Structure formats: C-alpha cells, structure tokens
mmCIF file of C-alpha atoms in Angstrom:
data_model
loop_
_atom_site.group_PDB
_atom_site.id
_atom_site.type_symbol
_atom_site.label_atom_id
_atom_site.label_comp_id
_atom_site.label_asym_id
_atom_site.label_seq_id
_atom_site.Cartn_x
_atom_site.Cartn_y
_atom_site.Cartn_z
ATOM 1 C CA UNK A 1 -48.373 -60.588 -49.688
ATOM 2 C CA UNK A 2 -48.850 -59.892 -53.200
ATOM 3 C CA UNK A 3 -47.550 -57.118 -55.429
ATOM 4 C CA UNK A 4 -50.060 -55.864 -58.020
ATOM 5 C CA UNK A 5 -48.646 -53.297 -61.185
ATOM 6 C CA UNK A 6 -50.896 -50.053 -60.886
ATOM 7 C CA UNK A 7 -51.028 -46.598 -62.369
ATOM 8 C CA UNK A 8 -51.530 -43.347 -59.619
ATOM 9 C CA UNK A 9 -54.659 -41.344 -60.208
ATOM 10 C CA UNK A 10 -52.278 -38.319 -61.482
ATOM 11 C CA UNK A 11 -51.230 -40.357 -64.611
ATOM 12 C CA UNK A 12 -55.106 -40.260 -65.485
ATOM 13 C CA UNK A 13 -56.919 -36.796 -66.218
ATOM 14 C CA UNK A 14 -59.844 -35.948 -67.452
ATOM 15 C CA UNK A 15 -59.451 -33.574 -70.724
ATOM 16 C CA UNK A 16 -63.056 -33.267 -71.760
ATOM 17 C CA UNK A 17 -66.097 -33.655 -69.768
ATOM 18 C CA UNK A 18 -67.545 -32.399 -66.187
ATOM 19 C CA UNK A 19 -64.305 -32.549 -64.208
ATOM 20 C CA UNK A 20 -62.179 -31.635 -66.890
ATOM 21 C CA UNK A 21 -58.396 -31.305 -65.168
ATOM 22 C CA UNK A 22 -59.138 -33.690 -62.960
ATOM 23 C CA UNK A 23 -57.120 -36.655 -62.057
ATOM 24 C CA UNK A 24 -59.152 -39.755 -61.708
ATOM 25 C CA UNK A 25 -60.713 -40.337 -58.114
ATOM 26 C CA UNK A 26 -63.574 -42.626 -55.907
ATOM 27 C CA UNK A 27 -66.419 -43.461 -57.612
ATOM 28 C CA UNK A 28 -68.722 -40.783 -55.525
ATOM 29 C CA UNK A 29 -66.603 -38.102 -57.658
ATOM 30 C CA UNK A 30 -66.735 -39.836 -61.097
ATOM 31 C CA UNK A 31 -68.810 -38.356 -63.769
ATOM 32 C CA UNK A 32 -70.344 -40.582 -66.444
ATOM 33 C CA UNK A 33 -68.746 -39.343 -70.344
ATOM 34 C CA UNK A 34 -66.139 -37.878 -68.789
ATOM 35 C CA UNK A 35 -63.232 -38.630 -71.154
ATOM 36 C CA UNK A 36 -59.517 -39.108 -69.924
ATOM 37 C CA UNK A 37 -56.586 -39.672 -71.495
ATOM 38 C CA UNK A 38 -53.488 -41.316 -69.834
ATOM 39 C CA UNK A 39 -49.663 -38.926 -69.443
ATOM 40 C CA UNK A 40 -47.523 -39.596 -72.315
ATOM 41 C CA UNK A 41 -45.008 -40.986 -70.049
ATOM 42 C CA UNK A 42 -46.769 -43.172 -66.696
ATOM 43 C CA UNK A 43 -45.374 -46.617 -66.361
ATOM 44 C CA UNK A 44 -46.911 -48.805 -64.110
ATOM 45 C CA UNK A 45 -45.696 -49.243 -60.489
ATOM 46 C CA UNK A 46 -45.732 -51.839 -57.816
ATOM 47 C CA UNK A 47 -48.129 -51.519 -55.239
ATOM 48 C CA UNK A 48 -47.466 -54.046 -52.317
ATOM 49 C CA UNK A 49 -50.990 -55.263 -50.684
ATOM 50 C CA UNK A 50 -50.858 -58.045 -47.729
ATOM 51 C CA UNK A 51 -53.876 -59.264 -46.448
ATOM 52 C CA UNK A 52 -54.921 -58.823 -42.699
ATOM 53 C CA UNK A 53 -57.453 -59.358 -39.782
ATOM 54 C CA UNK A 54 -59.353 -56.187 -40.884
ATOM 55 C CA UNK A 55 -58.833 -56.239 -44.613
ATOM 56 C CA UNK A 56 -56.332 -54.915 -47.032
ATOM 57 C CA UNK A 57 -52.966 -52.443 -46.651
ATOM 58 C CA UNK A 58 -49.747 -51.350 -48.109
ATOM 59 C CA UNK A 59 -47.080 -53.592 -47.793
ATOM 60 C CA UNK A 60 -43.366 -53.017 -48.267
ATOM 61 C CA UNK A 61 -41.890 -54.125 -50.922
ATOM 62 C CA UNK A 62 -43.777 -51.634 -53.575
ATOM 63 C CA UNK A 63 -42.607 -48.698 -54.799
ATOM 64 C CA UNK A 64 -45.812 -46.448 -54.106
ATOM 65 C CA UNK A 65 -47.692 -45.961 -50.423
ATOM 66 C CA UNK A 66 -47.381 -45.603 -47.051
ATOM 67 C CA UNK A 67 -46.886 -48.785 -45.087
ATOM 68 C CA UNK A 68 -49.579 -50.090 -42.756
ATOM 69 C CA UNK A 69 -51.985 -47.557 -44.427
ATOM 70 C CA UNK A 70 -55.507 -49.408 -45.296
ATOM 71 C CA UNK A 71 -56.347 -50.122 -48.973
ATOM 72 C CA UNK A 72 -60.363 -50.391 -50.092
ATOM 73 C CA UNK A 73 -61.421 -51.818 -53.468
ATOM 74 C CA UNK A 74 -63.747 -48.888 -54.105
ATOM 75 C CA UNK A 75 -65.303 -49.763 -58.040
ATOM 76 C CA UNK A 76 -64.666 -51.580 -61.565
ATOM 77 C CA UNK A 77 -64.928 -48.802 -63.910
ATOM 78 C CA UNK A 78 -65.063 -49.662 -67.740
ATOM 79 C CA UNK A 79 -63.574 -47.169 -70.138
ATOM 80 C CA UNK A 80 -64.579 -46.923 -74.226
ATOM 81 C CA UNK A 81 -61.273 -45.752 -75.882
ATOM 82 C CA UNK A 82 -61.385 -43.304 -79.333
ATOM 83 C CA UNK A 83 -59.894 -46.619 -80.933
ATOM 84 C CA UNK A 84 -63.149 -49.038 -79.755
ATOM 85 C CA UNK A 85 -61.054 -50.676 -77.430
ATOM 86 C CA UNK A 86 -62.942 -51.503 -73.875
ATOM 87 C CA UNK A 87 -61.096 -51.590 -71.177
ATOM 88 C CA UNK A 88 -61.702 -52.145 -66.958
ATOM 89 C CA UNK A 89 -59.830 -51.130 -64.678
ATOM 90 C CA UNK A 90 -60.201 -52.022 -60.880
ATOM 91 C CA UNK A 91 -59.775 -48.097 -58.656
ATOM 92 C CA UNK A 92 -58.091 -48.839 -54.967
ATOM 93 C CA UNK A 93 -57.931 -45.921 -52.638
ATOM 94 C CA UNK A 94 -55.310 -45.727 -49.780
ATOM 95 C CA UNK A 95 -56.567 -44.251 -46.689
ATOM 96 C CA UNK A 96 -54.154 -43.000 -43.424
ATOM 97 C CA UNK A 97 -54.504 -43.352 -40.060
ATOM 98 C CA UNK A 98 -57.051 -40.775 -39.815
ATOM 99 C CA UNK A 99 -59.224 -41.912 -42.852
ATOM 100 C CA UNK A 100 -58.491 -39.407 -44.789
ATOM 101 C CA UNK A 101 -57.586 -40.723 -48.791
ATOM 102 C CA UNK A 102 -54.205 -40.497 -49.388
ATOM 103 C CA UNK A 103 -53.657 -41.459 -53.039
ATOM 104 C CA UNK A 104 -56.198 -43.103 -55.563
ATOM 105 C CA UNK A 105 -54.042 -46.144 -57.687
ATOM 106 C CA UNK A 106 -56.251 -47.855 -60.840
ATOM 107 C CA UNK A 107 -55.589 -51.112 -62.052
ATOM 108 C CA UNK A 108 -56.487 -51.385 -65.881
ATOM 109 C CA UNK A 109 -56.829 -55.161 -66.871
ATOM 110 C CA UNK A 110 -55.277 -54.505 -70.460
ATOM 111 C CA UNK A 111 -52.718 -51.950 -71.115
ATOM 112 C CA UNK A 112 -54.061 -48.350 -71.777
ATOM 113 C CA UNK A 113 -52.602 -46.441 -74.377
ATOM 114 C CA UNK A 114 -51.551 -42.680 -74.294
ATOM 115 C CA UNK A 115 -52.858 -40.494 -77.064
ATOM 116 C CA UNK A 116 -56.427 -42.377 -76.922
ATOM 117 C CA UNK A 117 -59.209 -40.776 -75.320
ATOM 118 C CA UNK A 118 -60.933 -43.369 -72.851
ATOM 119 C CA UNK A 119 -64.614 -42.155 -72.441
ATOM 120 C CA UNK A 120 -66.035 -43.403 -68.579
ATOM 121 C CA UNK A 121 -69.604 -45.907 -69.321
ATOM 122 C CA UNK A 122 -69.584 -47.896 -66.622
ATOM 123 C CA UNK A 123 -68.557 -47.479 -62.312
ATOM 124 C CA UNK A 124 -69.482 -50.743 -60.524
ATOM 125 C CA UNK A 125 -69.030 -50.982 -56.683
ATOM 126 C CA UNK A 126 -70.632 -54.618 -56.223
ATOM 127 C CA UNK A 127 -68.029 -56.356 -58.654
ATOM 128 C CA UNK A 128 -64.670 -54.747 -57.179
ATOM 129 C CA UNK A 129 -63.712 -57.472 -54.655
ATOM 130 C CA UNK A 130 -64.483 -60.380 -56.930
ATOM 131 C CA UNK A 131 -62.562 -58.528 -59.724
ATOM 132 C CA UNK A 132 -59.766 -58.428 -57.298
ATOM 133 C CA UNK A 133 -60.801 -61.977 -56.128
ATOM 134 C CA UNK A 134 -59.602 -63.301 -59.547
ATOM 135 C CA UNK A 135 -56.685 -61.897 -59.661
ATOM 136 C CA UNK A 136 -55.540 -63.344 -56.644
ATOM 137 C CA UNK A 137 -56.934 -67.015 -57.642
ATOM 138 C CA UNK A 138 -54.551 -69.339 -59.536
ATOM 139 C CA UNK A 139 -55.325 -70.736 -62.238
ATOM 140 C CA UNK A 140 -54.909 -73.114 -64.945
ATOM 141 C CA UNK A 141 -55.412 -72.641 -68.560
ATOM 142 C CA UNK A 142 -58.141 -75.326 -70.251
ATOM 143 C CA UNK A 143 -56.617 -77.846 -71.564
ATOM 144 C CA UNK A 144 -53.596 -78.418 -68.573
ATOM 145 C CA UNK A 145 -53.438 -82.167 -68.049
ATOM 146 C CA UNK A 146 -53.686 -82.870 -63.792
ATOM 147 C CA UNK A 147 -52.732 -86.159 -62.126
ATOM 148 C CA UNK A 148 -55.168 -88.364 -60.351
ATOM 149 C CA UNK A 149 -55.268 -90.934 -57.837
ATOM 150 C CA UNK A 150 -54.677 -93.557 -60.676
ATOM 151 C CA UNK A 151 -51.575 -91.305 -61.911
ATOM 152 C CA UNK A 152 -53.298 -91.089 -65.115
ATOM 153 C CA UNK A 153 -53.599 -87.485 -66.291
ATOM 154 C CA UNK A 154 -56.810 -86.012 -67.163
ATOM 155 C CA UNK A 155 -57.578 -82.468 -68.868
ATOM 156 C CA UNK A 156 -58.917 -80.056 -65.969
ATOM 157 C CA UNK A 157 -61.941 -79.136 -67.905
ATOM 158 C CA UNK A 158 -62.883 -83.103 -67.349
ATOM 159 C CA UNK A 159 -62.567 -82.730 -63.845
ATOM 160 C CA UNK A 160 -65.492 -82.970 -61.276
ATOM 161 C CA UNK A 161 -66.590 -82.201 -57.791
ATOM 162 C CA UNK A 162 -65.849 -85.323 -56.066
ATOM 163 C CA UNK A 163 -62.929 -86.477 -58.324
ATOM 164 C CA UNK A 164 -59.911 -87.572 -56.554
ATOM 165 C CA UNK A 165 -56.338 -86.007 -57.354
ATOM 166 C CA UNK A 166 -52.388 -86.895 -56.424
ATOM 167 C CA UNK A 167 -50.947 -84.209 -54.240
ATOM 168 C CA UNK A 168 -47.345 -83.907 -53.104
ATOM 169 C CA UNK A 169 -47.521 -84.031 -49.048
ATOM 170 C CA UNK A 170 -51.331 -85.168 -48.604
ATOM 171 C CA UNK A 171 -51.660 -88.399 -51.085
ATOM 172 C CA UNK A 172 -54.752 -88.341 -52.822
ATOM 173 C CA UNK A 173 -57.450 -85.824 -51.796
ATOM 174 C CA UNK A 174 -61.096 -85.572 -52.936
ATOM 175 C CA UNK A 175 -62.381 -81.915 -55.054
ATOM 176 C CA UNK A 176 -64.132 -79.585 -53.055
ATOM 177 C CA UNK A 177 -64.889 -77.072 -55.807
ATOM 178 C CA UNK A 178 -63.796 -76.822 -59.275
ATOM 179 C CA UNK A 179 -64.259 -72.859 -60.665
ATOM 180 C CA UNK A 180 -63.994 -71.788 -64.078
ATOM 181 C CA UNK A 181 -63.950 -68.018 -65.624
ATOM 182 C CA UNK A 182 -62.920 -66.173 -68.835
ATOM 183 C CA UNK A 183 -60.837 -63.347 -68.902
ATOM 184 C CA UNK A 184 -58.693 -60.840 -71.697
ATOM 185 C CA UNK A 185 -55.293 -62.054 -71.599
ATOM 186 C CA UNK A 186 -53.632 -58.946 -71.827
ATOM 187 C CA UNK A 187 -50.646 -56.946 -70.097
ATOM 188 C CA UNK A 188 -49.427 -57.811 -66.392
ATOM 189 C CA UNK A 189 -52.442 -60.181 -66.400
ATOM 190 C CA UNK A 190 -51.907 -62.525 -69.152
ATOM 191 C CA UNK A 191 -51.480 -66.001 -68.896
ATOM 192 C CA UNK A 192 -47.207 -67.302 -68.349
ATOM 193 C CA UNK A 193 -46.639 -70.280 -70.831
ATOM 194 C CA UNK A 194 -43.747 -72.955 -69.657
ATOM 195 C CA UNK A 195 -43.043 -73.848 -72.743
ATOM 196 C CA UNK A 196 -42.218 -78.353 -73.065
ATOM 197 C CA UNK A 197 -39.521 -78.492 -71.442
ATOM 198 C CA UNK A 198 -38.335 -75.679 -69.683
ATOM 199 C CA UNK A 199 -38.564 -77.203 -66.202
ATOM 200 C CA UNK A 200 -38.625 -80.891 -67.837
ATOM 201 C CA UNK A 201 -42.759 -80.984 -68.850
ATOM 202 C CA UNK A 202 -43.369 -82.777 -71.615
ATOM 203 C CA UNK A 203 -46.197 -80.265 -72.448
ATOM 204 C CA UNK A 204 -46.674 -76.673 -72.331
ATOM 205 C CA UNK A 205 -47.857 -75.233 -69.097
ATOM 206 C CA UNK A 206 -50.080 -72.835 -69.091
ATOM 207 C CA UNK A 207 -50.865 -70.850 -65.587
ATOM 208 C CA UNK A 208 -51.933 -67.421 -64.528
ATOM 209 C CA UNK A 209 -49.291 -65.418 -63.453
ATOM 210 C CA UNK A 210 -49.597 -65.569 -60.066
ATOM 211 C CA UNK A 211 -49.761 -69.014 -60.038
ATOM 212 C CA UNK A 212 -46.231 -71.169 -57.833
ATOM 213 C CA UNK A 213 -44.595 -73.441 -58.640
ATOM 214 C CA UNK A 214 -42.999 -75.971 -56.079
ATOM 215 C CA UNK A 215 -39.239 -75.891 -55.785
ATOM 216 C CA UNK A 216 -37.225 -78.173 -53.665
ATOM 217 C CA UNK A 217 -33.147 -77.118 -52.378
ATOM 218 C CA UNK A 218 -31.173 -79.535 -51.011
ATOM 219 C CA UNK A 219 -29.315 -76.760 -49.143
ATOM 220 C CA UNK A 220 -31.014 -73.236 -48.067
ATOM 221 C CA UNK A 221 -28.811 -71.188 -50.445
ATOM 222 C CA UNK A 222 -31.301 -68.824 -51.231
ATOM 223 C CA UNK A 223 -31.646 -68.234 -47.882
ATOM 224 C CA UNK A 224 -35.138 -68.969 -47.527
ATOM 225 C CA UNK A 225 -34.903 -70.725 -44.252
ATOM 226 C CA UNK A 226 -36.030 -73.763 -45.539
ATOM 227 C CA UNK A 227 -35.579 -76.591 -48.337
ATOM 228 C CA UNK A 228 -39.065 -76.311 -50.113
ATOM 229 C CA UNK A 229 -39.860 -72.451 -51.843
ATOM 230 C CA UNK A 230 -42.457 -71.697 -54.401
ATOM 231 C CA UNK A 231 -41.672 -69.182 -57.122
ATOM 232 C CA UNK A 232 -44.110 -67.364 -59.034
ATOM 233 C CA UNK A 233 -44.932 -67.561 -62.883
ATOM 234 C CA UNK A 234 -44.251 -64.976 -63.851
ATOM 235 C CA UNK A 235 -40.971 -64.767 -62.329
ATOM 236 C CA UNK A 236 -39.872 -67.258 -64.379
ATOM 237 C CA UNK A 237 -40.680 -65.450 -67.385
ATOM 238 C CA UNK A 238 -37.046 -65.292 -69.999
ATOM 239 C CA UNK A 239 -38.972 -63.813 -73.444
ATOM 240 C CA UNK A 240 -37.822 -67.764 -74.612
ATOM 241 C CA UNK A 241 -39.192 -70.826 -73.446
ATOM 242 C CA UNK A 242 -41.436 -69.228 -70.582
ATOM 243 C CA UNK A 243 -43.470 -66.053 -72.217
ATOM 244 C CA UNK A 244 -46.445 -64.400 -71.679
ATOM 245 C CA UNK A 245 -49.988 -65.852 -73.803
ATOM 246 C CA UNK A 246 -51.144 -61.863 -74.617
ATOM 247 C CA UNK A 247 -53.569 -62.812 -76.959
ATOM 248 C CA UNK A 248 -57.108 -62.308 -77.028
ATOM 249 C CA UNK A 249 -59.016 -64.189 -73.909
ATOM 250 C CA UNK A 250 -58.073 -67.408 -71.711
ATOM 251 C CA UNK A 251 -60.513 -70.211 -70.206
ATOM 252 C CA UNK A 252 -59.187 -70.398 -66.740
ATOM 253 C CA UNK A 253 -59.779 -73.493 -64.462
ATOM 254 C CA UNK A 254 -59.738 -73.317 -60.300
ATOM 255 C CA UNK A 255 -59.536 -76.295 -57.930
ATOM 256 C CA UNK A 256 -60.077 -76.471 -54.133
ATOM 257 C CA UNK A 257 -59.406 -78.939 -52.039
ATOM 258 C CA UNK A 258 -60.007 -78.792 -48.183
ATOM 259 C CA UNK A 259 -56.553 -77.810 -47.978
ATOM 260 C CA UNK A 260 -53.918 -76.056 -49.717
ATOM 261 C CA UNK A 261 -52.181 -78.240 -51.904
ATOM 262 C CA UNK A 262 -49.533 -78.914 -54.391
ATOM 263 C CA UNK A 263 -50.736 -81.248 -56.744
ATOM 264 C CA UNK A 264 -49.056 -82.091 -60.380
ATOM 265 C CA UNK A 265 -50.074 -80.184 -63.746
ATOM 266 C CA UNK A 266 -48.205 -81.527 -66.837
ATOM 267 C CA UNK A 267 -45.798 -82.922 -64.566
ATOM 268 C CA UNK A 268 -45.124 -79.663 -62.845
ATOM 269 C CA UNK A 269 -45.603 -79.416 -58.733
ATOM 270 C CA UNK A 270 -48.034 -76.870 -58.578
ATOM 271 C CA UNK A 271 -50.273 -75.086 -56.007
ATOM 272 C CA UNK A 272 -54.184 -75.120 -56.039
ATOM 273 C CA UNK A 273 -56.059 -72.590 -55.154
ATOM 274 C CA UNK A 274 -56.045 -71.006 -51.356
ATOM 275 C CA UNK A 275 -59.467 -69.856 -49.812
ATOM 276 C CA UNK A 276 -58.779 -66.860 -48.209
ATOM 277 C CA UNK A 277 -60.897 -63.160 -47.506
ATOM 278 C CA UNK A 278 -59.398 -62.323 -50.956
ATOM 279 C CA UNK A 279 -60.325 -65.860 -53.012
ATOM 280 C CA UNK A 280 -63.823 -66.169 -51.427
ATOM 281 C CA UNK A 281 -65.574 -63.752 -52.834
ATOM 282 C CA UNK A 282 -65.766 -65.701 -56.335
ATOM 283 C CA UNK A 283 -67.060 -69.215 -54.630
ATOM 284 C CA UNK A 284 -70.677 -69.758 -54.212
ATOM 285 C CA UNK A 285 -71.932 -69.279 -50.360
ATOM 286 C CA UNK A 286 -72.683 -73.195 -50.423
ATOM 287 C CA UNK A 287 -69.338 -74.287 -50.837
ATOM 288 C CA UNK A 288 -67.456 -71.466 -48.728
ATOM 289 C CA UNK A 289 -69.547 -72.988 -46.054
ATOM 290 C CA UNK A 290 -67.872 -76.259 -46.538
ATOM 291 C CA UNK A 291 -64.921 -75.441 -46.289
ATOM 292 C CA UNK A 292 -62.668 -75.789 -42.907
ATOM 293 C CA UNK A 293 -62.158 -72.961 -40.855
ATOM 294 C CA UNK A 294 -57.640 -73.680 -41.122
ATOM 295 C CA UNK A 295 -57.372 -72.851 -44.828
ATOM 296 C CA UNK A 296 -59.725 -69.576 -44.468
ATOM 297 C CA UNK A 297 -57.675 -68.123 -42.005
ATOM 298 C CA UNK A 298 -53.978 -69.327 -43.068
ATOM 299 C CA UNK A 299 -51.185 -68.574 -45.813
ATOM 300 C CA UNK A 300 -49.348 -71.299 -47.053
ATOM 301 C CA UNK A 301 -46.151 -71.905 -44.900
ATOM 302 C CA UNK A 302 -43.802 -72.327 -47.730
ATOM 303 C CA UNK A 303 -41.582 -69.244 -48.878
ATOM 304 C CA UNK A 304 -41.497 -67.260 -51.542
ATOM 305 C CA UNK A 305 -38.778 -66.903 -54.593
ATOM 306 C CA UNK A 306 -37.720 -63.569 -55.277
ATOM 307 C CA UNK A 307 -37.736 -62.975 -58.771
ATOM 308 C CA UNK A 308 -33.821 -62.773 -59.169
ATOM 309 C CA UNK A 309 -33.496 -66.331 -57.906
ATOM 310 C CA UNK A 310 -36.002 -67.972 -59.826
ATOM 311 C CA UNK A 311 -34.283 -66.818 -62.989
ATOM 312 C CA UNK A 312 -30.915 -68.377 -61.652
ATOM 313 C CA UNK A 313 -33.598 -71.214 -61.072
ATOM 314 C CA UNK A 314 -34.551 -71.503 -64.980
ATOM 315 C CA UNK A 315 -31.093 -71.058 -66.362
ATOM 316 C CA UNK A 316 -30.220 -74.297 -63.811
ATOM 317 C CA UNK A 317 -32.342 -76.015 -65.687
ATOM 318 C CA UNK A 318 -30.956 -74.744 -68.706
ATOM 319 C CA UNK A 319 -27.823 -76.152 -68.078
ATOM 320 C CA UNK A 320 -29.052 -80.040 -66.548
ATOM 321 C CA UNK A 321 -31.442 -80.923 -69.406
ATOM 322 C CA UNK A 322 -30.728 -84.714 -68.413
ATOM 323 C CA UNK A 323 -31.731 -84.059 -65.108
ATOM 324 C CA UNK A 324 -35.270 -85.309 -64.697
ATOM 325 C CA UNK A 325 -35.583 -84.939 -60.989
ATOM 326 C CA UNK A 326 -38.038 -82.917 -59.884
ATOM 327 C CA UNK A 327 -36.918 -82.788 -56.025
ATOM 328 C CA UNK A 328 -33.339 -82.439 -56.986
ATOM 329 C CA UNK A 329 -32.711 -79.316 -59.246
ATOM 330 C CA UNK A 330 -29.689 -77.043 -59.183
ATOM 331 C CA UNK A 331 -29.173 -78.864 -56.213
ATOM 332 C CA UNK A 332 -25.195 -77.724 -57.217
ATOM 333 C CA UNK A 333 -26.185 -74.015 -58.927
ATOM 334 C CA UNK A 334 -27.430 -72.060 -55.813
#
C-alpha cells in the first residue's frame, strides 16, 4: 500500500479559457490554453492506492475515496504558471463498480500556488505510469556511499551491472540493474536527508521519501507482529536532523537485485528497489525479462512503521547516542 498527497479536481478550475468554470477532469475533456487557478484554501489530502491482480484502487487508510473502487493513471499534464514556473502534475481518476468516474484527484510534482494562473501546454497519456513508476521506486541520492562484498563502501554512481553488494539476510548478491533519473526536488516529493548521525551514520543520508529503512525490536511493542519493521523516510522527518532537500533537482540512483533486499547505505539498513506492476514500467524490457517471476508478483514481508512510532523511533535514538547497535535500538523505549 502506499499513500500518495493529492489535490481533488474541485480545488482546480478553469477561470479563463474553453471550459471556463470547470473543475479539472480526464484528458479527453482538457482543452489546450485553458488557464486554471488553484482555491485559495485546498490542502493536499491522502489518497490510499494498494496495488492488485488487476491494477490499482483505493485503499483505506486515506482520507479521500471509496474503498475497493479502481484507480487509472489517465495523463501527465504540464502547467505554465503567470510566474514562469512549470509545473506537472500526474491526473488519477477513480472509477465505481459500474465504471462510471467518481472523482478526478491530480498530483502536482511541486507545490502549486493559489493566486497564479497555471496555463495547460502539455496532456501526455504514454508517460503517466512511468511518472507514477518513479514515485514508487526508491531511491538514493548520488553521492550515497553502499557496501560491497569487500565491506568497502563505494559511491552508487560507481556502481555497475554485475558488481557485487553486502545485504542483510542474503550475503552478497550480484546487480541486476542499476537505474538512474533526475527529478525537481520539491514539496511531498523531495528528497528526506538523515542528517550524520541521527540514526548513528557517519554521513548524511540522502533517500527519496518513500524509501525504508530497516528496524529491528527485540520485543513486538509496536505491535507489528514481528521483530523486524521498516519505516519510511519521510516518517522520520523532525524539521532537525532529518529534513526535507527542497531545493532545485536531485540525481537519483536505483538498484535491483534478483530479490528484494536490504543492503547498507552510509551504514544505514536500507531497502533496494522492488520490481513490481508499479516499478516496471521505468526498466528496459531486456532486463524485466531477467528478472524472476517471485519478486514481480510479491511485497516485501516485513511490516510497516506508522508514522507516530517511527518518531518515538528517532527520539530513541536521541536519547542512546552511545548506542552503536544497529539491531539493538530502543530495545528499552517501545
């Protein structure tokens, strides 16, 4: 499951142009130089998406949707704003049982801005899924030191196809695919810095927000049903030593293995990247094919943090600086 921050269609109207009054809709209804302008007041909201057999729906969780109702990445529009800003924004529409659409969400990559008028340039159908496809990846910022078989740690950008890498539960397995892509790091999307350390790195940490981190509990307080959890970046976040990078654009770095893995970045147990329906749309047809069939059609097993917890996580750390353990952390805090 993954929650993604959206705006509804309503919040976004068009005030000069061909369907002037009208909220923003499908791409078969969009009008080229249309300009819209966002309500004074429209936060963004969480919209809960899970991945299954036959493609994407609402999941609970969010605060917008019906549950079990399909979700279809219809286009990538881009948007030229009165202040020469450009902006893209990925439209989802939510269809019922009946498939009939239900609600229109958009999902602007960088934060739009009320009071600007956002003229419409650009609707793309072929790029939605690998726009969505990228947010789902994890990724590491150029630059992130990863450990290899020798335990020697090497920048990712030196990495190669072939190259062989410590992991947590698997010893050392061999690169499948190493991706790479450059992106705005704005908003909900930018870049989470672990600042040295906050969870004991010697180095910043630099991941996309998505991106988990490996967590180990001696005893299931959290009540996760197990010892081992990941917790997400941005999760994490405290405005002090772990912050958003919302500055300009990132170099992000993707690794696959056969498997999903955790495998150690700047000292920190984290996960590479899962091929799934959602992640394979950005890999080349050559190297989905090589691939085995168990990571295409499976989740990791390991549980997810809720974002309450992993704060009681940070300020553990907070409070054990000496503690250099990475498998036994606020083993006495939970």
């Amino acid at each position: 499951m993954q929650t993604i921050p959206v705006h509804t269609a309503e919040q976004f109207r068009v005030i000069h142009g061909a369907n002037t009054g009208d909220a923003l809709s499908f791409a078969d209804e969009m009008i080229l130089d249309d300009v819209y302008q966002i309500a004074p007041v429209a936060p963004r909201q969480r919209l809960s998406v899970k991945l299954t057999e036959t493609g994407l729906s609402i999941a609970s969780g969010g605060d917008l949707g019906t549950v079990g109702h399909t979700l279809f990445l219809d286009c990538v529009i881009t948007l030229m704003g009165s202040d020469g800003t450009t902006i893209d924004a990925l439209v989802i529409v939510e269809v019922n049982k009946d498939q009939l659409v239900e609600q229109v969400y958009f999902m602007p990559f960088t934060s739009i801005l009320p009071k600007i008028e956002y003229s419409l340039v650009k609707v793309c159908r072929e790029t939605a899924q690998n726009r969505f496809a990228e947010i789902a990846c994890v990724s590491f910022v150029k630059g992130t030191r990863i450990t290899i078989a020798t335990g020697a740690m090497v920048p990712i950008q030196d990495l190669k196809i072939g190259d062989r890498i410590l992991t947590r539960d698997r010893g050392i397995q061999t690169i499948r695919w190493i991706g790479q892509s450059t992106v705005r790091a704005s908003g909900d999307f930018a870049p989470v810095i672990i600042k040295a350390g906050a969870l004991h790195n010697l180095n910043d940490l630099i991941v996309s927000p998505e991106h988990r981190l490996f967590i180990y509990q001696r005893s299931d307080k959290l009540g996760t049903g197990r010892s081992e959890t990941l917790v997400r970046a941005k999760h994490l976040i405290n405005g002090t030593d772990v912050v958003r990078l919302d500055d300009g654009f990132v170099e992000y770095y993707q690794i696959l293995f056969d498997e999903h893995q955790i495998i150690y970045a700047e000292g920190i147990a984290a996960e590479s990247m899962l091929f799934d329906q959602r992640t394979q749309r950005i890999l080349p047809s050559e190297a989905s094919k090589q691939i085995p069939p168990t990571q295409a059609n499976t989740e990791t097993t390991l549980r997810l943090m809720p974002m309450p917890c992993a704060e009681t996580l940070l300020r553990c750390y907070a409070k054990h600086p000496a503690d250099k353990s990475a498998v036994a952390i606020c083993r006495d805090s939970f």
